[in-house]
Short mmCIF file of C-alpha atoms in Angstrom, two decimals:
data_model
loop_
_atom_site.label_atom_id
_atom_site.label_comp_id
_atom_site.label_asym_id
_atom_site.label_seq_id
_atom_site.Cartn_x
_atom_site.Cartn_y
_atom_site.Cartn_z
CA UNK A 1061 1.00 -2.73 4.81
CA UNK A 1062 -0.17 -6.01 3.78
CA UNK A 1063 -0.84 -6.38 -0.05
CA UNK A 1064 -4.62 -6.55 -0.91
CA UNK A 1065 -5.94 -8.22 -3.85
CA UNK A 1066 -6.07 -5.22 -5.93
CA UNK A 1067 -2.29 -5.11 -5.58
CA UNK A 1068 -2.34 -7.99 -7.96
CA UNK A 1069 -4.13 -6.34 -10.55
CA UNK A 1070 -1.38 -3.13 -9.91
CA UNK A 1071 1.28 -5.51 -10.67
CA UNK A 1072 -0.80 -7.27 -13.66
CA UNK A 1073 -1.58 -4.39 -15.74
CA UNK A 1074 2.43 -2.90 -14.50
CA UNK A 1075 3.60 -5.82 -16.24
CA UNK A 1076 1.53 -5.47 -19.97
CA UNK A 1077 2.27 -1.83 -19.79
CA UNK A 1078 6.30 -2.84 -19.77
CA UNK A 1079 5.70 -5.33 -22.99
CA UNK A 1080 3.99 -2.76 -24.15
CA UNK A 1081 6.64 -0.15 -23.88
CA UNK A 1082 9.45 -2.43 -25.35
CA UNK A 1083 7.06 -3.83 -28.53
CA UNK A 1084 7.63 -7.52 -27.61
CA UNK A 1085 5.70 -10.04 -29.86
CA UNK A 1086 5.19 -12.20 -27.19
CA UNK A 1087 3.16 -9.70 -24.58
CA UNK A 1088 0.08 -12.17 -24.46
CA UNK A 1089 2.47 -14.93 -23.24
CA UNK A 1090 4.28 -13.34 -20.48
CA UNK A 1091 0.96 -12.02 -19.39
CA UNK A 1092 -0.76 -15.43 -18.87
CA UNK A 1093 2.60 -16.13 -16.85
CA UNK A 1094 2.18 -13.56 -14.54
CA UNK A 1095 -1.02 -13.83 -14.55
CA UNK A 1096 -0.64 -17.54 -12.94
CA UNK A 1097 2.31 -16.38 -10.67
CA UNK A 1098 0.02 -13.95 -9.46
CA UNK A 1099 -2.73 -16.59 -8.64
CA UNK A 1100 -1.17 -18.12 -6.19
CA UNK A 1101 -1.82 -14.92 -3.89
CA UNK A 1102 -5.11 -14.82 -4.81
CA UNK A 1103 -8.07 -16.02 -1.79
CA UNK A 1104 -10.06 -18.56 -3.56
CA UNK A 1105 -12.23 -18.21 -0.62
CA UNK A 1106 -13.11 -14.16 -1.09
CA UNK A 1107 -15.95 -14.95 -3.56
CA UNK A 1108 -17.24 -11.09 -3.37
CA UNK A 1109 -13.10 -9.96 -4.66
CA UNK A 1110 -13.10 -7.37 -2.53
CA UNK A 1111 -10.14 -5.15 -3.90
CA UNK A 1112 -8.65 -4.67 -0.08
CA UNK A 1113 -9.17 -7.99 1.21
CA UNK A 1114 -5.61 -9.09 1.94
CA UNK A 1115 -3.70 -11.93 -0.45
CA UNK A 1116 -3.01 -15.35 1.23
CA UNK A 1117 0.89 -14.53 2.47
CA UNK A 1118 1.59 -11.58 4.65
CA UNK A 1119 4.00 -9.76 2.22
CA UNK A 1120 4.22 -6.66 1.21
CA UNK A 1121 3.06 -5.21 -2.35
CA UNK A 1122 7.00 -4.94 -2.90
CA UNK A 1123 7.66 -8.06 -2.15
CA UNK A 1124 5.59 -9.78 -4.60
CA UNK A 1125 6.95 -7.51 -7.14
CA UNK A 1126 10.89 -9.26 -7.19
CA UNK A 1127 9.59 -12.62 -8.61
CA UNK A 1128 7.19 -10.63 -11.26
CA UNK A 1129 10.18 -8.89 -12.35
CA UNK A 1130 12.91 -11.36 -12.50
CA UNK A 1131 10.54 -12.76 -14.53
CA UNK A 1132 9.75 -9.70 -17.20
CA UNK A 1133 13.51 -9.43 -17.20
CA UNK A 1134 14.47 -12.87 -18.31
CA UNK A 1135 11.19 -13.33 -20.77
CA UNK A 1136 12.43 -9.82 -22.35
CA UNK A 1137 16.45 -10.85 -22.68
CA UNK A 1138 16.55 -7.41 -20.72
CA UNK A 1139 18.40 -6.99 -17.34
CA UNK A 1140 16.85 -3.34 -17.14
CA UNK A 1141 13.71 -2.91 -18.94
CA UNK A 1142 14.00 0.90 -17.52
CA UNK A 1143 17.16 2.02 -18.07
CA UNK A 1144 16.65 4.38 -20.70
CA UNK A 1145 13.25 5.73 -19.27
CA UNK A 1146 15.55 6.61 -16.00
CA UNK A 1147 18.19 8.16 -17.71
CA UNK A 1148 15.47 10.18 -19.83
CA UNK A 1149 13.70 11.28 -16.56
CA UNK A 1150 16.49 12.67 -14.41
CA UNK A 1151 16.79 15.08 -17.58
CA UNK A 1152 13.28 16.03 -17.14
CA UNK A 1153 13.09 16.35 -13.58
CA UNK A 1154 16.54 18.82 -13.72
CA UNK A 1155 14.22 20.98 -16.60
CA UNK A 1156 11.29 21.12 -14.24
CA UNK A 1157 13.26 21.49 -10.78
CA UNK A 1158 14.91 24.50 -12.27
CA UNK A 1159 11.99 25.96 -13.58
CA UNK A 1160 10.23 25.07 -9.90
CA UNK A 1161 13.48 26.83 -8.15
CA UNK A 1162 13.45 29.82 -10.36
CA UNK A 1163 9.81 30.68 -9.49
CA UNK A 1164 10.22 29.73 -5.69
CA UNK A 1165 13.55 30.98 -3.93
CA UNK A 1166 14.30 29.61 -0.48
CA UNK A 1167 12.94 30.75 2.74
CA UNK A 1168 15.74 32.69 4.11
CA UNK A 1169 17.63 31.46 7.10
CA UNK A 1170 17.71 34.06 10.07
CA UNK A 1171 20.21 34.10 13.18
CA UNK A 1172 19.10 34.23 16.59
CA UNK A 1173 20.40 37.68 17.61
CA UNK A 1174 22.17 36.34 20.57
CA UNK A 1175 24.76 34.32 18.58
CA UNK A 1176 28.24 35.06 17.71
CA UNK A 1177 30.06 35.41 14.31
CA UNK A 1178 32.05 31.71 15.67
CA UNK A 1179 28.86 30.21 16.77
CA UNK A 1180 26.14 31.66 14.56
CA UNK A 1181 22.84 29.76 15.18
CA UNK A 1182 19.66 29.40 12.83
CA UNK A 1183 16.05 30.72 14.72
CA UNK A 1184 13.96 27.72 14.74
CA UNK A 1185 11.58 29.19 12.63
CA UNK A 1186 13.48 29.90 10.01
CA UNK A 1187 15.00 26.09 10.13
CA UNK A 1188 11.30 25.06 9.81
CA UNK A 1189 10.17 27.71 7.20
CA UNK A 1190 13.36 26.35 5.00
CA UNK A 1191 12.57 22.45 5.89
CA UNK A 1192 9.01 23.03 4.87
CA UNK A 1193 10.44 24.68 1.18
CA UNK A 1194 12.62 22.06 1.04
CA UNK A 1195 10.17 18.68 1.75
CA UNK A 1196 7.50 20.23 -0.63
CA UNK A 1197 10.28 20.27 -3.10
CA UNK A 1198 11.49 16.70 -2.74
CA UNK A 1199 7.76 15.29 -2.46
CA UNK A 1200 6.98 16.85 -6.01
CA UNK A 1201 9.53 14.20 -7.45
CA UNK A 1202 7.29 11.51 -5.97
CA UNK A 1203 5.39 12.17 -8.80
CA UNK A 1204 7.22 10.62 -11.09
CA UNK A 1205 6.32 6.91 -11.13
CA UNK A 1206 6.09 4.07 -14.27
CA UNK A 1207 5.05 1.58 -11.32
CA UNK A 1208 1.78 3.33 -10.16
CA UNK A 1209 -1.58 2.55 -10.82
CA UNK A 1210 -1.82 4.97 -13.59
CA UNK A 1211 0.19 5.19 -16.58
CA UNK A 1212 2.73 7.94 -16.03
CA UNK A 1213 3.67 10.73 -18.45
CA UNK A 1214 5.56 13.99 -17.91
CA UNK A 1215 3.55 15.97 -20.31
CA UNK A 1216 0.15 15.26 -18.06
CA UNK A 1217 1.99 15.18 -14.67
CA UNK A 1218 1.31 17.99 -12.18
CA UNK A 1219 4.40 19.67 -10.75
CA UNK A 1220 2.71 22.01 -8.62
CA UNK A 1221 4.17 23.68 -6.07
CA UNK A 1222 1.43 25.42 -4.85
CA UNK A 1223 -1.64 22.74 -5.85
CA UNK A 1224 -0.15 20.21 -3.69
CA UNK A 1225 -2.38 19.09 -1.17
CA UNK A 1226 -1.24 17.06 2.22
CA UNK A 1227 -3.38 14.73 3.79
CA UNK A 1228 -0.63 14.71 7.10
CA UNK A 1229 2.37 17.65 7.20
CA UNK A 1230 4.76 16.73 10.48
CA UNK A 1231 7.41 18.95 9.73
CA UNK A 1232 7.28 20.35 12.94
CA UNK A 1233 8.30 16.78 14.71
CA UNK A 1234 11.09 16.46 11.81
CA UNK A 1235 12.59 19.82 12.25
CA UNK A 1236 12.86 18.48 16.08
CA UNK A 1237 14.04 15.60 15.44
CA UNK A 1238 17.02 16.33 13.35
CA UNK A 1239 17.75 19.36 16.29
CA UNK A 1240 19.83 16.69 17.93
CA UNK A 1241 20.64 14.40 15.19
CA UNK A 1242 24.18 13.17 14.19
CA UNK A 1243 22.89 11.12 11.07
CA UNK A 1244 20.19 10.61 8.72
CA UNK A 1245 19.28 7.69 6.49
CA UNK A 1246 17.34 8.94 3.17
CA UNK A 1247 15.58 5.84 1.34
CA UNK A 1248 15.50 6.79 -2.21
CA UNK A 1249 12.59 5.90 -4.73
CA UNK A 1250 12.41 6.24 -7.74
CA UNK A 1251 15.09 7.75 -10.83
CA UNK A 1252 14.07 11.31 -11.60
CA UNK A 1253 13.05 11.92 -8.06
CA UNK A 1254 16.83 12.01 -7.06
CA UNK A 1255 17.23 15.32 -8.70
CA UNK A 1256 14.50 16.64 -6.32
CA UNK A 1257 15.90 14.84 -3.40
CA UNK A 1258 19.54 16.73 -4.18
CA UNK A 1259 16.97 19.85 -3.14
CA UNK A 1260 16.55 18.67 0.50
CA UNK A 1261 19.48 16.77 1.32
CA UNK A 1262 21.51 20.18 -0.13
CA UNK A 1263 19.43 22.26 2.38
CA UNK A 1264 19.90 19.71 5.31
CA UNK A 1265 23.84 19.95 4.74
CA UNK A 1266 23.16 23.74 4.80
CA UNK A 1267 21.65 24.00 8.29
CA UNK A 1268 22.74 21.08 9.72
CA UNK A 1269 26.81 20.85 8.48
CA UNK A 1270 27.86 18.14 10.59
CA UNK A 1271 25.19 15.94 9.72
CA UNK A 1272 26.09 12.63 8.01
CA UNK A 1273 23.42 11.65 5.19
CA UNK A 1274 23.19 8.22 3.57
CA UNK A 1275 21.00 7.84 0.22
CA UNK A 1276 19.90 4.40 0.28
CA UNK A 1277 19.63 2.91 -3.43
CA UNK A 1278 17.69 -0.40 -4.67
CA UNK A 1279 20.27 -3.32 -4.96
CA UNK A 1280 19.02 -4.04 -8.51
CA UNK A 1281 17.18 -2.70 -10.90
CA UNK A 1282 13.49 -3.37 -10.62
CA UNK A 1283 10.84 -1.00 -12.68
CA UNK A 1284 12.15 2.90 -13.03
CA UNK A 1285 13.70 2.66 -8.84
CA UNK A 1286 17.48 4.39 -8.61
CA UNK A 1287 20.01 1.68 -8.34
CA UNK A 1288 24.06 2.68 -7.47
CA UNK A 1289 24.46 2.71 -11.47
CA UNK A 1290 22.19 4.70 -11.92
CA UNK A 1291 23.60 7.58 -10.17
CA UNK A 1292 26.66 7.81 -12.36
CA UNK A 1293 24.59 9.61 -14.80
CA UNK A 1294 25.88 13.61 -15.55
CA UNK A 1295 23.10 14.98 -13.64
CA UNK A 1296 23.25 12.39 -10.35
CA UNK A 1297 27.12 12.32 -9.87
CA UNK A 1298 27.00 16.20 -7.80
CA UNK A 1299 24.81 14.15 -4.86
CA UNK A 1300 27.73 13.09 -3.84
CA UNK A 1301 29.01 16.14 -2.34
CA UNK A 1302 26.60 16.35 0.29
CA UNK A 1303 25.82 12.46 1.08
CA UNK A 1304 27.17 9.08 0.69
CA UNK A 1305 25.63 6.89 -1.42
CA UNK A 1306 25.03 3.54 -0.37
CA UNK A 1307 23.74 0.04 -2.36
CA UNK A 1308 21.12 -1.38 0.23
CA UNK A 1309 21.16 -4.73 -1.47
CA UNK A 1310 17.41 -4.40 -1.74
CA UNK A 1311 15.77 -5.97 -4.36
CA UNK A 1312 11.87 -4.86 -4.20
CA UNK A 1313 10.88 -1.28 -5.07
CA UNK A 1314 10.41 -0.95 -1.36
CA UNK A 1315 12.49 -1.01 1.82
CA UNK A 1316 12.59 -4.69 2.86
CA UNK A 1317 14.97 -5.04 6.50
CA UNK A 1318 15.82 -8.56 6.27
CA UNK A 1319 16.33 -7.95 2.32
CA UNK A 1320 19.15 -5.09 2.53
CA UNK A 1321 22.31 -5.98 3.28
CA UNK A 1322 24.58 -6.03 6.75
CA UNK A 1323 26.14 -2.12 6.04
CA UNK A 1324 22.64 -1.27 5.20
CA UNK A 1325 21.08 -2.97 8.41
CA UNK A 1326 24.05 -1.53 10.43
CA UNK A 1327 23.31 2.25 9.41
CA UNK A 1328 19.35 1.74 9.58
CA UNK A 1329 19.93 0.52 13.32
CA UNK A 1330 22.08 3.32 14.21
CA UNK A 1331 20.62 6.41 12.06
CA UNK A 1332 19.17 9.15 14.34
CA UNK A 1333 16.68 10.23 11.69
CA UNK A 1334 15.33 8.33 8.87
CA UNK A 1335 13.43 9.26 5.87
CA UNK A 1336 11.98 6.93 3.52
CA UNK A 1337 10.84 8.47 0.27
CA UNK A 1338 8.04 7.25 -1.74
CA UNK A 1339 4.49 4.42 -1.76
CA UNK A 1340 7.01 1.52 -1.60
CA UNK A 1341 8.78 2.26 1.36
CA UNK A 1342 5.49 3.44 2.86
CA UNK A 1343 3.86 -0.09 2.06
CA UNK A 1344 7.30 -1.95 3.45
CA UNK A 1345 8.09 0.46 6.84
CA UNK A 1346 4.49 1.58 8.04
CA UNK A 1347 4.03 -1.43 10.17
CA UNK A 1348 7.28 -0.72 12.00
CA UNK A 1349 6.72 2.47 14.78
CA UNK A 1350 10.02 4.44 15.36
CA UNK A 1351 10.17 7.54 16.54
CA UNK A 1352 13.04 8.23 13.92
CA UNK A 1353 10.98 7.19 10.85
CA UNK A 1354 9.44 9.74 8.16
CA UNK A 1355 7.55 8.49 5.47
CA UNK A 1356 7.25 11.08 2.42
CA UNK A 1357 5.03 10.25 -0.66
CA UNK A 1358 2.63 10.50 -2.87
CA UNK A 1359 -0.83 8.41 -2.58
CA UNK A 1360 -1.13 6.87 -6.13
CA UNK A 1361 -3.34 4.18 -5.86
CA UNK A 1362 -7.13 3.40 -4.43
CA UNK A 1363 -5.65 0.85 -1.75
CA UNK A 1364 -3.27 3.05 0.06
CA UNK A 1365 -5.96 6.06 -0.21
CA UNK A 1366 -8.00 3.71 1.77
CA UNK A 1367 -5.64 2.77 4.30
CA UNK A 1368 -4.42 5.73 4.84
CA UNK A 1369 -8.34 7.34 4.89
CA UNK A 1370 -7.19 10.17 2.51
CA UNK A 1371 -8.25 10.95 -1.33
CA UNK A 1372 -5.64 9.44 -4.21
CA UNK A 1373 -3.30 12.00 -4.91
CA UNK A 1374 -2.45 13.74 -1.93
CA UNK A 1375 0.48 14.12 -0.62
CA UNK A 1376 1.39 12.55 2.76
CA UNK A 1377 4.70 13.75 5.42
CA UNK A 1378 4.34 11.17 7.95
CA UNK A 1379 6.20 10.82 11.28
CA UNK A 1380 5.43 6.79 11.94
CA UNK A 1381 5.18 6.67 15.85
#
């Protein structure tokens, strides 16, 4: 998805709610700095601003977020303005996913009477009763999110497993597609939502044993996205028992091809299923068709809403063919 002038505003007001957050004394300068990195996207010629009207270079909102902030990192003397906000929220998110899997067990899984002891067999059913558990799970860590339009808090964030609303569910056409598949490619978003992911990936490695499962990580830190480090804290280091963890090299908060690196490339071409969690990836991989491509997020902002033709906030399971 092409980045829209309103996307510059997103990354505007992103940027004076980080000074804000760390207290600088020198907010008003870095703003007007961004501010004039961010008019060289603008369309001098779209005199009505129209908020979706595309910027002048066909990049994605992710994109333009690397330069905006390398910048905010330098002018703060702060490699990771984020760092402690991550750490903080994969504590949260373990509170409320136990709470969430306390008060909503599993779907059980049921054999199909015909199978033996030595080659018991899942009904397909109950496969897609226990995939659907599991996705509504990992989509309710989409909500957390300190680079969305809206200022993000965990007191007034809405966990709810049964309030979520999806504008497109395909969970039929994933359960089918991992039927046959030998490995799976997870894109990770943001820190936090990792402890929700653990919930899915866990259940894949349940009903599909033999399945290998890489969890794609940003390739440096940029706003509140998981980065390799960042999974060495207490509550992260366990996802390692049912995936491999992999730095893509990417350095937007969104899954850029050409930007991740050649081990990355190499298991993207040759993944049988991929799943790419959260707005940024949706923004970076929606344009691309493949029959092995998921996209799982949250809507959080008025230009996606639009281009996807569904209401902010709901919740979207797409299969991108």
């Amino acid at each position: 998805m092409r980045a829209r002038q309103a996307c510059l505003v997103c990354l505007q007001n992103q940027a004076e709610n980080v000074c804000k957050m760390l207290h600088t004394s020198h907010a008003k300068d870095i703003a007007q700095a961004i501010n004039k990195k961010l008019s060289h996207f603008k369309d001098a010629k779209d005199t009505a601003q129209n908020p979706n009207s595309p910027i002048t270079q066909p990049l994605y909102p992710p994109q333009i977020a690397i330069s905006i902030y390398a910048y905010l990192a330098a002018a703060l003397g702060v490699e990771d303005p984020f760092l402690h906000i991550k750490q903080e929220s994969m504590v949260r998110a373990n509170a409320i996913i136990n709470n969430l899997l306390a008060r909503y067990s599993p779907p059980e899984l049921k054999y199909i009477e015909s199978s033996t002891e030595s080659q018991a067999q899942y009904s397909l059913d109950s496969i897609t009763q226990r995939l659907d558990w599991a996705v509504r799970m990992a989509i309710l860590g989409n909500v957390i999110d300190y680079g969305s339009q809206s200022a993000f808090s965990f007191e007034h964030a809405d966990f709810g497993f049964e309030s979520m609303q999806f504008g497109i569910f395909d969970i039929q056409a994933f359960a089918k597609a991992l039927d046959s598949a030998q490995s799976l490619l997870y894109l990770a978003d943001n820190a936090g939502e990792n402890i929700f992911d653990k919930v899915l990936i866990h259940t894949l490695k349940i009903i599909y044993p033999n399945l290998r499962i890489y969890y794609a990580l940003r390739g440096r830190a940029i706003i509140n996205d998981l980065t390799l480090a960042d999974m060495a804290h207490p509550l992260a280091q366990d996802m390692q028992k049912f995936c491999t963890l992999l730095d893509s090299g990417v350095r937007s908060p969104g899954f850029v091809y050409d930007d991740a690196n050649a081990k990355t490339r190499a298991i993207y071409d040759s993944a049988s299923v991929i799943l790419a969690k959260g707005m940024g990836n949706f923004e970076c991989l929606e344009s691309s068709k493949d029959k092995r491509l998921f996209l799982l997020f949250k809507v959080k902002c008025d230009v996606v809403a639009h281009f996807c033709g569904v209401q902010k906030g709901m919740m979207m399971f797409k299969h991108n063919v």
